[in-house]
Short mmCIF file of C-alpha atoms in Angstrom, two decimals:
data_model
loop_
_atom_site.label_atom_id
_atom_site.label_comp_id
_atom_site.label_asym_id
_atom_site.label_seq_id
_atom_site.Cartn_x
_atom_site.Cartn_y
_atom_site.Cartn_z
CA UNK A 1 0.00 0.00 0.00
CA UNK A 2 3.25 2.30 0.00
CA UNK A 3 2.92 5.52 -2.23
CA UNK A 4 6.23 7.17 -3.60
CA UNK A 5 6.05 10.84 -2.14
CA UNK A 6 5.74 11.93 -5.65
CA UNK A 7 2.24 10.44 -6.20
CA UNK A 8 1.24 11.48 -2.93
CA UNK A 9 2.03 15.46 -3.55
CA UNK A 10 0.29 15.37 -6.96
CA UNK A 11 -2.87 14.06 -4.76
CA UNK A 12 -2.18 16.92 -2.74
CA UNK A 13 -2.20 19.49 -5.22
CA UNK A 14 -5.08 18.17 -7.05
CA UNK A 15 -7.14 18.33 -4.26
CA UNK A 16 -6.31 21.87 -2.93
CA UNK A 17 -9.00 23.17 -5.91
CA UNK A 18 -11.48 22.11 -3.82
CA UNK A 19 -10.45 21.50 -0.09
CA UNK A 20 -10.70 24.28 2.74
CA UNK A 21 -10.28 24.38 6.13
CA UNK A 22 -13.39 26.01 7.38
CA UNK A 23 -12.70 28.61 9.38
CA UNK A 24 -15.16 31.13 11.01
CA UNK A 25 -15.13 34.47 9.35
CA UNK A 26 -14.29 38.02 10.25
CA UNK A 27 -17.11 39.92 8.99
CA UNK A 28 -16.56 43.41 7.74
CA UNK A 29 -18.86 46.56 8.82
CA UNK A 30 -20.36 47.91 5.51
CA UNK A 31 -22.01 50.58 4.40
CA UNK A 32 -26.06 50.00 5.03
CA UNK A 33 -28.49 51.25 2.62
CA UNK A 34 -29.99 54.42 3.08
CA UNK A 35 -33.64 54.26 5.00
CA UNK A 36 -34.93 56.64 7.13
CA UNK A 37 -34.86 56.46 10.84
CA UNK A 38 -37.54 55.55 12.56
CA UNK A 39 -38.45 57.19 16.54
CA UNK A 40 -36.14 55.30 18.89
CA UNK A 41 -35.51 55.72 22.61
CA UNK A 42 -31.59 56.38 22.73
CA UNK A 43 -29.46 54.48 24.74
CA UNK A 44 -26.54 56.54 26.65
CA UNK A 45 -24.67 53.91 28.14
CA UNK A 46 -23.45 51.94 24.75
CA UNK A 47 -20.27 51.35 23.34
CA UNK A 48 -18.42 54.28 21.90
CA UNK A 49 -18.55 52.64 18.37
CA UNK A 50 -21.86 51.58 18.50
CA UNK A 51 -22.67 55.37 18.95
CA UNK A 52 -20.28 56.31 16.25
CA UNK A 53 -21.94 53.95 13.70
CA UNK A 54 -25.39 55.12 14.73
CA UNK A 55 -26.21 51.91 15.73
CA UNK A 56 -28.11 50.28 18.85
CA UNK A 57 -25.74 48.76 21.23
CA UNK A 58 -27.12 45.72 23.01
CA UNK A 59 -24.83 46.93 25.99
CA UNK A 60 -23.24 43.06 26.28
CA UNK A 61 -20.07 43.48 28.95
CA UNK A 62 -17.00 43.83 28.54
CA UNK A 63 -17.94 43.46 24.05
CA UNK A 64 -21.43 44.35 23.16
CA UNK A 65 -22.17 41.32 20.81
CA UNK A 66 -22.14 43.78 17.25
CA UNK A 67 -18.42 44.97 18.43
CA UNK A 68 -17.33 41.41 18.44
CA UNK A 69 -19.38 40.29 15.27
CA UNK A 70 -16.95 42.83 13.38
CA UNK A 71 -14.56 42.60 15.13
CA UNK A 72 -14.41 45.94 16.00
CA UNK A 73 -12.51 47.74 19.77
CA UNK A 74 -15.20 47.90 22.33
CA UNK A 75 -15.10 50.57 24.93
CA UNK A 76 -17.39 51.84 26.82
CA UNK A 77 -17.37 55.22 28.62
CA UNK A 78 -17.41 55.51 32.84
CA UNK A 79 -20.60 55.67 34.49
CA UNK A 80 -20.43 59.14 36.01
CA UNK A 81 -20.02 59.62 39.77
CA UNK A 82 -18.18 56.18 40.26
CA UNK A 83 -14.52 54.53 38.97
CA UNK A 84 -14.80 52.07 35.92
CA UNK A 85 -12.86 49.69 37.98
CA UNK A 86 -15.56 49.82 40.55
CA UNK A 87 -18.18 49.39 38.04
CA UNK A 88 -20.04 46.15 37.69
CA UNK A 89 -19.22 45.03 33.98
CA UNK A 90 -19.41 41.41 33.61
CA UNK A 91 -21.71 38.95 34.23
CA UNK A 92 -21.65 35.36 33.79
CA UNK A 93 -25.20 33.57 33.39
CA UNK A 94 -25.44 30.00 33.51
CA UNK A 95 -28.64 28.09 32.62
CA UNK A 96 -29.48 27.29 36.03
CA UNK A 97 -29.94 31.54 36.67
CA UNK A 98 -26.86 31.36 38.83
CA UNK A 99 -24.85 35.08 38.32
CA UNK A 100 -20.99 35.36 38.80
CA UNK A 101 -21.23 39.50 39.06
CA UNK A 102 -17.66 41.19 39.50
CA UNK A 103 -16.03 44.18 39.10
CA UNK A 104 -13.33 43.89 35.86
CA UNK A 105 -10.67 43.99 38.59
CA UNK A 106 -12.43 41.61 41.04
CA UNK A 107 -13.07 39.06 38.06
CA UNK A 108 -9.57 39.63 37.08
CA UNK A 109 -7.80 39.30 40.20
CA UNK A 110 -9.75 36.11 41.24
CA UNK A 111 -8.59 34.33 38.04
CA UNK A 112 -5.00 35.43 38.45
CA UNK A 113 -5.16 34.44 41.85
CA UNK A 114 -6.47 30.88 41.07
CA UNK A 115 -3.77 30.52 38.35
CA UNK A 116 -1.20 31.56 41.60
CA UNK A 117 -2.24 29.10 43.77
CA UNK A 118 0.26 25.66 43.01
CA UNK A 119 2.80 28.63 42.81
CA UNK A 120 3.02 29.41 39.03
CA UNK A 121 3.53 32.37 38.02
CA UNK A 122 1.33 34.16 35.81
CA UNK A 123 3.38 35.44 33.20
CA UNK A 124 0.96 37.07 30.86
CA UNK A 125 -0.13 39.53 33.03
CA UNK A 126 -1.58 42.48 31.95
CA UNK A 127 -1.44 41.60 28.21
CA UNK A 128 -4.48 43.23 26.51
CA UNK A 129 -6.78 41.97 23.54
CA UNK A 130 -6.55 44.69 21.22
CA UNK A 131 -10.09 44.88 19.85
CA UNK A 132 -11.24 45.14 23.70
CA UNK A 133 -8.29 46.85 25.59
CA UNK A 134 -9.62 44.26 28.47
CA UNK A 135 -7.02 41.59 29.85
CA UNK A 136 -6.76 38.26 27.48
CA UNK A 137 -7.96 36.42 30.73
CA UNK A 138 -11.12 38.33 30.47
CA UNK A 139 -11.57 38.34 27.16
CA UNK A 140 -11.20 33.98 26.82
CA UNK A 141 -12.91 33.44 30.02
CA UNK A 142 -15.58 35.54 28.98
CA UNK A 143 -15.66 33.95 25.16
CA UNK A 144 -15.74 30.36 26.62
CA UNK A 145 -18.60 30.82 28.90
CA UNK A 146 -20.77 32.74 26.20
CA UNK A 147 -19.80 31.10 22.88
CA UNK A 148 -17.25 27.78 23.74
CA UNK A 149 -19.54 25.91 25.51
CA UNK A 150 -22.78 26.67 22.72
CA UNK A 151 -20.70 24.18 20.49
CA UNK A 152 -21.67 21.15 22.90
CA UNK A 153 -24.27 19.86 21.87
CA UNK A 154 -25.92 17.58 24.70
CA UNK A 155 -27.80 20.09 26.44
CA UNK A 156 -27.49 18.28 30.01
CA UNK A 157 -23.21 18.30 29.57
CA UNK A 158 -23.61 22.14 28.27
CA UNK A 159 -25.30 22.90 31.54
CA UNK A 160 -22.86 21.58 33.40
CA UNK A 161 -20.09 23.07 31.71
CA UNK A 162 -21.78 26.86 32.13
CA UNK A 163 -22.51 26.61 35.96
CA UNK A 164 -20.72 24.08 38.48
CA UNK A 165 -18.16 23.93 36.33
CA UNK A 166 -17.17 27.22 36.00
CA UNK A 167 -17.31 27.61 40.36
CA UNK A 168 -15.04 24.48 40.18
CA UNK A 169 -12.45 26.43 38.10
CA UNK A 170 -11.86 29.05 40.35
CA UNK A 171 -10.38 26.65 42.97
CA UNK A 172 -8.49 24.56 40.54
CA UNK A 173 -5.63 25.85 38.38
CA UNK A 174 -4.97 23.51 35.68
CA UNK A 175 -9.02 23.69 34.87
CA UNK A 176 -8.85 27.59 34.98
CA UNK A 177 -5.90 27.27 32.32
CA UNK A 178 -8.29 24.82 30.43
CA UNK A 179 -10.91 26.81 30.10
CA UNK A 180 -9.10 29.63 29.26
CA UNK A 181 -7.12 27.81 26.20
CA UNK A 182 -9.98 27.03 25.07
CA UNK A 183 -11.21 30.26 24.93
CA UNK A 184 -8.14 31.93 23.22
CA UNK A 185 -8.45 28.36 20.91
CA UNK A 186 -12.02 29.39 19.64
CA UNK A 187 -11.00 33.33 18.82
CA UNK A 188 -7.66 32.24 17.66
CA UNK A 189 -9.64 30.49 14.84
CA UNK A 190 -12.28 32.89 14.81
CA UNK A 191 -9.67 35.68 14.38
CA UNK A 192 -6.34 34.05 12.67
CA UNK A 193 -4.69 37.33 11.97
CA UNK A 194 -4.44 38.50 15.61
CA UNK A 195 -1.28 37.44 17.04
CA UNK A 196 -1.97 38.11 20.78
CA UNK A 197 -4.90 34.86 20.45
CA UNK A 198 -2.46 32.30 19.19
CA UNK A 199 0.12 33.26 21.67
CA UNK A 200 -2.46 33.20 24.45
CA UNK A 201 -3.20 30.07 23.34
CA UNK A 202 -0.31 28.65 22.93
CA UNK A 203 0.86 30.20 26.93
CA UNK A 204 -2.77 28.93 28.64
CA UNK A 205 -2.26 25.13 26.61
CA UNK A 206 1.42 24.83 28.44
CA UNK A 207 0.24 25.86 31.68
CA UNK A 208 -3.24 23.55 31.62
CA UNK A 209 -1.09 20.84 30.43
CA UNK A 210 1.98 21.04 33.32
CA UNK A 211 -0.48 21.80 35.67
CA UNK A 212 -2.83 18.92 35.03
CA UNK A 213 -0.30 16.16 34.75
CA UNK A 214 0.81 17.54 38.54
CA UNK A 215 -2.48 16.86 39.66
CA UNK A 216 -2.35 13.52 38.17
CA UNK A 217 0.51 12.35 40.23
CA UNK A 218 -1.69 12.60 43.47
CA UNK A 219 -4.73 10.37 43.72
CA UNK A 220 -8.41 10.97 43.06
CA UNK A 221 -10.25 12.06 45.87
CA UNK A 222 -14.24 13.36 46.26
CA UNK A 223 -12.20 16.99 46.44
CA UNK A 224 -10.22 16.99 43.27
CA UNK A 225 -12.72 14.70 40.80
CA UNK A 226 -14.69 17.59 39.32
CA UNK A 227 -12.17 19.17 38.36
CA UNK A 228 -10.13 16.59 36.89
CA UNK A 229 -13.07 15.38 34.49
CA UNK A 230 -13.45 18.49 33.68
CA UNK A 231 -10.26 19.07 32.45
CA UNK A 232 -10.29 15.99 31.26
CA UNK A 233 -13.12 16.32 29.07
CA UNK A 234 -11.44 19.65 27.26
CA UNK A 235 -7.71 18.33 27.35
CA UNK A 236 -8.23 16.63 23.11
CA UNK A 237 -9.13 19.78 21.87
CA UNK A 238 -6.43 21.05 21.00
CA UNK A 239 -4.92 17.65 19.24
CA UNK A 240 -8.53 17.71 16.94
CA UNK A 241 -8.47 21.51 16.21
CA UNK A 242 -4.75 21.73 15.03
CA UNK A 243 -4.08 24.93 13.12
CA UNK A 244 -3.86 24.54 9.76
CA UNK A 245 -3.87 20.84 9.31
CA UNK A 246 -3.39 19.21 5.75
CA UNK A 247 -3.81 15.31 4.62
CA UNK A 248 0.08 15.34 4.66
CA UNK A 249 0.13 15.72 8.15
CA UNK A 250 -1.90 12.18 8.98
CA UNK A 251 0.17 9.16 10.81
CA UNK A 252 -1.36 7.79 7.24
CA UNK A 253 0.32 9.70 4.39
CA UNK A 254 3.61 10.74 6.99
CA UNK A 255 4.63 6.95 8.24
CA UNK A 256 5.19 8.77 11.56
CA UNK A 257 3.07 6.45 14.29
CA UNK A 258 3.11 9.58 16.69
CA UNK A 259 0.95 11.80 14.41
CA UNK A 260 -1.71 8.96 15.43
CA UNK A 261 -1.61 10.26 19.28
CA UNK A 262 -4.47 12.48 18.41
CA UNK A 263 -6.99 9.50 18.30
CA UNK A 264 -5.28 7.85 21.64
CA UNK A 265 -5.70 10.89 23.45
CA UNK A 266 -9.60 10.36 23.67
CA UNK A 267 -9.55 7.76 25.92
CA UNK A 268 -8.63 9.34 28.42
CA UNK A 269 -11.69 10.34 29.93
CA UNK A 270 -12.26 6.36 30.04
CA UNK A 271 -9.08 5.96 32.14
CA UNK A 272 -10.00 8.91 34.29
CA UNK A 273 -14.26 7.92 35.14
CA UNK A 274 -12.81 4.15 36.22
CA UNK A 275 -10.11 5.76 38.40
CA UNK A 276 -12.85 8.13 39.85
CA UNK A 277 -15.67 5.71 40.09
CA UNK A 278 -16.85 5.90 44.04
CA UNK A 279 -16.61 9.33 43.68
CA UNK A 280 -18.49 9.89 40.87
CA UNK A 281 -22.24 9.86 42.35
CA UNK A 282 -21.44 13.00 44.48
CA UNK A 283 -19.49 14.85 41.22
CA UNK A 284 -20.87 17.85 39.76
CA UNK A 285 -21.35 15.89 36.58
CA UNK A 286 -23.30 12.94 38.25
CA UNK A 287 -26.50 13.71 36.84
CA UNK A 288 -25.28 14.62 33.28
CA UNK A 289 -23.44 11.43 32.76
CA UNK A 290 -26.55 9.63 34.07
CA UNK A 291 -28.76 11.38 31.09
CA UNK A 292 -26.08 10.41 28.37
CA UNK A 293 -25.52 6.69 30.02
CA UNK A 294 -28.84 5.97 29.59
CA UNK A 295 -29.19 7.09 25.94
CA UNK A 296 -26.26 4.71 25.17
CA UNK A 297 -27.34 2.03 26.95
CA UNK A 298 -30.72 2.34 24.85
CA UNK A 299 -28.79 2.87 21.86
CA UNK A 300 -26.21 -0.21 22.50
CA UNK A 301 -27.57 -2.60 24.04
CA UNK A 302 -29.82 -2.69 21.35
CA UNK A 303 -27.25 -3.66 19.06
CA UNK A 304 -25.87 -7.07 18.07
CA UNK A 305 -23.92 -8.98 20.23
CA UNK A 306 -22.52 -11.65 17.75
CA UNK A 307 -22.48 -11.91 14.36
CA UNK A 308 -23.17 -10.24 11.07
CA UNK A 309 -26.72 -9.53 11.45
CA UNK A 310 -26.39 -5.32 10.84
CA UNK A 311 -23.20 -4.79 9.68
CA UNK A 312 -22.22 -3.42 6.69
CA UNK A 313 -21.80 -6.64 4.93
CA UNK A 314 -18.56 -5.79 3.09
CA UNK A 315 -17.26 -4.35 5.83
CA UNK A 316 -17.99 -7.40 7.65
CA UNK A 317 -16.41 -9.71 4.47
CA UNK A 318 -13.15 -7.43 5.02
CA UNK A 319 -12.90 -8.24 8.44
CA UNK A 320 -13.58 -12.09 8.68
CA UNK A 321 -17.11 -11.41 10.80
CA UNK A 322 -19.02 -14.66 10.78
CA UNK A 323 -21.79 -15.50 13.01
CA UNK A 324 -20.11 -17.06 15.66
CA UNK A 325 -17.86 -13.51 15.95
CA UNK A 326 -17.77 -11.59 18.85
CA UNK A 327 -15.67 -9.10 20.30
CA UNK A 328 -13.60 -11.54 22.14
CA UNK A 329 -12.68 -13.34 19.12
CA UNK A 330 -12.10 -10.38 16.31
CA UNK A 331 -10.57 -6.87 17.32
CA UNK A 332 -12.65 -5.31 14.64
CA UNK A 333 -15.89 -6.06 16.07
CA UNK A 334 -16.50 -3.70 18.36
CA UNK A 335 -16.51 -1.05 16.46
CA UNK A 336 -18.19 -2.37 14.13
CA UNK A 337 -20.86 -2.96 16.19
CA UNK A 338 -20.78 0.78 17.41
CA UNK A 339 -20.71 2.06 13.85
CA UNK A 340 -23.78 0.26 12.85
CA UNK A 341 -25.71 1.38 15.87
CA UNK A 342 -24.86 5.50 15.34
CA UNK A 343 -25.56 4.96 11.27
CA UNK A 344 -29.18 3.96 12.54
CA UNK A 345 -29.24 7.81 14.29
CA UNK A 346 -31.44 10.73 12.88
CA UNK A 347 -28.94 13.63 11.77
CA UNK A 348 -29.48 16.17 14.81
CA UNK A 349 -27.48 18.19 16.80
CA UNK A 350 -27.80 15.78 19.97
CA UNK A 351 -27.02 13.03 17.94
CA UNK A 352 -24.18 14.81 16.41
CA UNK A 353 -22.69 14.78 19.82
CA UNK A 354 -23.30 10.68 20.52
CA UNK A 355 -21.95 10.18 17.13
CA UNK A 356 -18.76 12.16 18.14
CA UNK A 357 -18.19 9.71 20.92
CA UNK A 358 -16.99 6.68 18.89
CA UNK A 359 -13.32 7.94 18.89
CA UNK A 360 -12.92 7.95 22.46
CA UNK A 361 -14.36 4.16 22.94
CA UNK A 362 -12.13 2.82 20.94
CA UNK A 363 -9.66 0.06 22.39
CA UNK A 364 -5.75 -0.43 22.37
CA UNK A 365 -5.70 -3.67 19.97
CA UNK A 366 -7.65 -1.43 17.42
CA UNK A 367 -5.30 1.61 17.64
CA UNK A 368 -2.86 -0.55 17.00
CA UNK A 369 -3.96 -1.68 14.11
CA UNK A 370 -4.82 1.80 12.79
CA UNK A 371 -1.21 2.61 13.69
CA UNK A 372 0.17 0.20 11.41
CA UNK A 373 -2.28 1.50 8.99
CA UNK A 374 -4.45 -1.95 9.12
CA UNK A 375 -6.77 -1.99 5.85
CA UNK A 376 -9.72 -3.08 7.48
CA UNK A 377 -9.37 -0.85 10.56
CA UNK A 378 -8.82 2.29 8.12
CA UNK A 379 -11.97 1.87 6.35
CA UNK A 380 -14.07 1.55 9.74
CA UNK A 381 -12.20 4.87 11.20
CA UNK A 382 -13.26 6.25 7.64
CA UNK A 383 -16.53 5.52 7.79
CA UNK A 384 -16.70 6.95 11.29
CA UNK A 385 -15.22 10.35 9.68
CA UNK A 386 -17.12 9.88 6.77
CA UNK A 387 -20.77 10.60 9.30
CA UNK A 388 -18.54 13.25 11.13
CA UNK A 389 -18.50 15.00 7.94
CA UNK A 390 -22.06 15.11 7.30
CA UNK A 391 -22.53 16.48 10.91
CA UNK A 392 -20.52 19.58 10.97
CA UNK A 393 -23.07 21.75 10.54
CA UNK A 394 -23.42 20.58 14.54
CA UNK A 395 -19.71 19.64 14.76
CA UNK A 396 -17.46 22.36 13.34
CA UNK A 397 -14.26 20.93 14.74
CA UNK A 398 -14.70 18.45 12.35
CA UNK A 399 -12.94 20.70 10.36
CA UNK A 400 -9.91 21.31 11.36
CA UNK A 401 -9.19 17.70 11.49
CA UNK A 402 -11.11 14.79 10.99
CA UNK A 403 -11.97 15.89 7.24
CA UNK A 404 -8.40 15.78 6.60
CA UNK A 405 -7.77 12.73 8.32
CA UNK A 406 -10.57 11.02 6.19
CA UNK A 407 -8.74 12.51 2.79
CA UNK A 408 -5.75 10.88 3.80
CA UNK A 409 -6.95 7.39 4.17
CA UNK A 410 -8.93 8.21 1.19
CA UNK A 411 -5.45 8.80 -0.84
CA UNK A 412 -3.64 6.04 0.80
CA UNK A 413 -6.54 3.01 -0.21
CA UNK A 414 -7.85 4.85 -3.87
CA UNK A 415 -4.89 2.59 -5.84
CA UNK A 416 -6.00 -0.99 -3.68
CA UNK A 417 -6.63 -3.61 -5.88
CA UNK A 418 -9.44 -4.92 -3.71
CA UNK A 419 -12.71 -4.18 -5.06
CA UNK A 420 -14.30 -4.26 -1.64
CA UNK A 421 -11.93 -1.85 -0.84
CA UNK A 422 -12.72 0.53 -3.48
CA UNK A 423 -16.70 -0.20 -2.99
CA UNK A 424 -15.96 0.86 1.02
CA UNK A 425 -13.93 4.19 0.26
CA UNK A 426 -17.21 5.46 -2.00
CA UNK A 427 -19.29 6.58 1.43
CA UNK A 428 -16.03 8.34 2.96
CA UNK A 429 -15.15 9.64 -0.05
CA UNK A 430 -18.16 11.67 -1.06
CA UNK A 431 -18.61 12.64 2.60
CA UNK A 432 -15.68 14.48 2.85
CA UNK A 433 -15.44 15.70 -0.43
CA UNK A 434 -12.29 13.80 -2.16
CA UNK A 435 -12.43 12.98 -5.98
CA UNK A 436 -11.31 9.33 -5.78
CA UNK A 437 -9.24 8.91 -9.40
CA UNK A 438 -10.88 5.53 -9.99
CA UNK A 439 -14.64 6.43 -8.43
CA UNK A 440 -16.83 3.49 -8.94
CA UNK A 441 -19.62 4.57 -10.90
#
């Protein structure tokens, strides 16, 4: 299945016509048409550049929400008779009604000081984000809590994540740097062209990382346990949303087993949930995991046991599935059996999110085998992809990765001599968008 480099590059270049990374844009203030103005109360408390445009400021601390939809500075004038440091400015609404109301400088201080307390230093002080003039703490705590967490899509998990989560993080240091990556991660992409977001990024990802394996080293306890799942559940983000990613880049096309460590990396929140098992009825996230365990349970034990009987028959031909298989006895039956059972799903955003989960159940004999770049365990992970791809509309960090990731495989199996093979790549293929040179028709 080798492919000279050559070969490989000319796949690359033919498919840069029509392959993108997705990225959110910047949009651009233009000039409205002309209409006449109708009566309006006037607001006095805006944004200076909401006033400036002529515009109605929705008054949205510390960036009214049509400020950061251009991605224009955001500034708002003192309330007279009192200090703007004294002033009020940011609120943090969960879904449970539950307000986090600060001063700028009490907000700030309190996440400095819970990034002091295993003795770092914070070394980023005072840098500003230059559309806001507000610290880049602010601004990425502030971006995860009102626009991060909207991208999760299981509303119980979501709820979580914007209330006892966020009380959790400001005794806990490496979750405080967590969330605050993947703040800065989410404008960074938003906004590629400001440098302060990638280096904030870059600075909160180091310090989440160091700081969680420290916590590792000690042992779960019904003190630290929300706040290592929660980490936890955030620490892969950063491996699926790589900057600029191309097909190139995959373990598959490279040869280099390490650019696989991506797909390892979700199972982590496996290894975590069986080390914090006794303590996981009292956690924060009790009730949420209760919701989504029994939806799979509903959805899985549902599914086949043993057997063919539902799979994808020339999937199940590839991988020597007869109907005395079972998991026991064939490393590719597992997921198998899991990809059969989220292909029966309706296309939703909930489901989008169950769908998602497939990478991180996956065992060590079949990342193996996807290390070595397996046949049969390619074209499962490719299907997998394959459904990602139709999802993003739910999913967009499907983009930065996993589209790629399915081009690659979809390079390295197009010249098999296998029919089944070729029959298999058709699904993945068209999914994600890749011409395949000899498309079955």
């Amino acid at each position: 299945m080798a492919m000279s480099q050559t070969v490989i590059s000319d796949q690359i270049r033919n498919i840069q016509k029509w392959q993108s990374v997705i990225r959110l844009p910047v949009e651009r203030a233009q000039s409205p048409p002309y209409h006449a103005r109708r009566p309006h109360k006037k607001s006095r408390s805006g944004c200076s550049t909401c006033k400036r445009r002529r515009v109605k400021c929705d008054e949205t601390k510390p960036i009214c929400r049509r400020c950061d939809k251009i991605g224009a500075s955001c500034v708002y004038s003192p309330v007279p008779g009192s200090s703007p440091e004294n002033n009020a400015l940011e609120k943090v609404k969960g879904p449970d009604r539950t307000a986090f109301a600060f001063s700028l400088n009490d907000l700030e201080s309190r996440i400095n000081s819970t990034l002091e307390l295993n003795g770092g230093i914070y070394s980023v002080d005072g840098v500003k984000d230059p559309k806001s003039a507000h610290p880049i703490t602010l601004v990425a705590f502030e971006h995860f809590i009102r626009s991060s967490t909207k991208t999760v899509c299981h509303p119980s998990i979501r709820h979580v994540m914007e209330s006892d989560m966020i009380r959790t993080a400001f005794q806990s240091p490496h979750l405080m740097y967590t969330i605050l990556g993947v703040g800065s991660l989410h404008l960074s992409r938003m906004r590629p062209q400001t440098q302060v977001y990638r280096l904030a990024e870059a600075y909160f990802w180091q310090q989440a990382i160091k700081a969680y394996q420290e916590a590792l080293l000690g042992r779960v306890t019904a003190q630290n346990v929300d706040a290592l799942i929660s980490t936890c559940m955030f620490m892969g983000i950063t491996s699926i949303c790589p900057d600029h990613f191309q097909p190139t880049d995959s373990w598959v096309l490279s040869g280099n087993p390490g650019a696989m460590n991506w797909l390892s990396l979700q199972s982590g929140l496996r290894c975590i949930l069986k080390l914090a098992g006794p303590y996981i009825p009292s956690s924060i996230w009790a009730s949420a995991f209760q919701q989504t365990h029994r939806e799979e349970v509903q959805l899985y034990d549902e599914a086949i046991l043993q057997g063919r009987e539902g799979l994808d028959p020339d999937l199940a031909d590839l991988c020597q599935v007869d109907d005395s298989t079972t998991a026991l006895t064939n490393p590719y039956y597992e997921p198998l059996r899991l990809l059969a059972a989220i292909f029966t799903l309706d296309r939703n955003p909930k489901n989008a999110a169950q769908c998602a989960t497939f990478m991180g159940r996956l065992e060590n004999k079949f990342l193996a085998l996807l290390r070595a770049r397996d046949v049969p365990a390619l074209l499962i992970l490719a299907h997998w992809m394959g459904l990602m791809c139709t999802l993003a509309e739910w999913q967009p960090w499907i983009e930065a990765r996993i589209r790629g990731e399915c081009t690659a495989i979809c390079i390295y199996l197009e010249y098999s001599t296998d029919p089944r093979v070729l029959r298999l790549l058709q699904f993945p293929a068209s999914a994600c968008g890749y011409p395949l040179v000899y498309p079955i028709i």
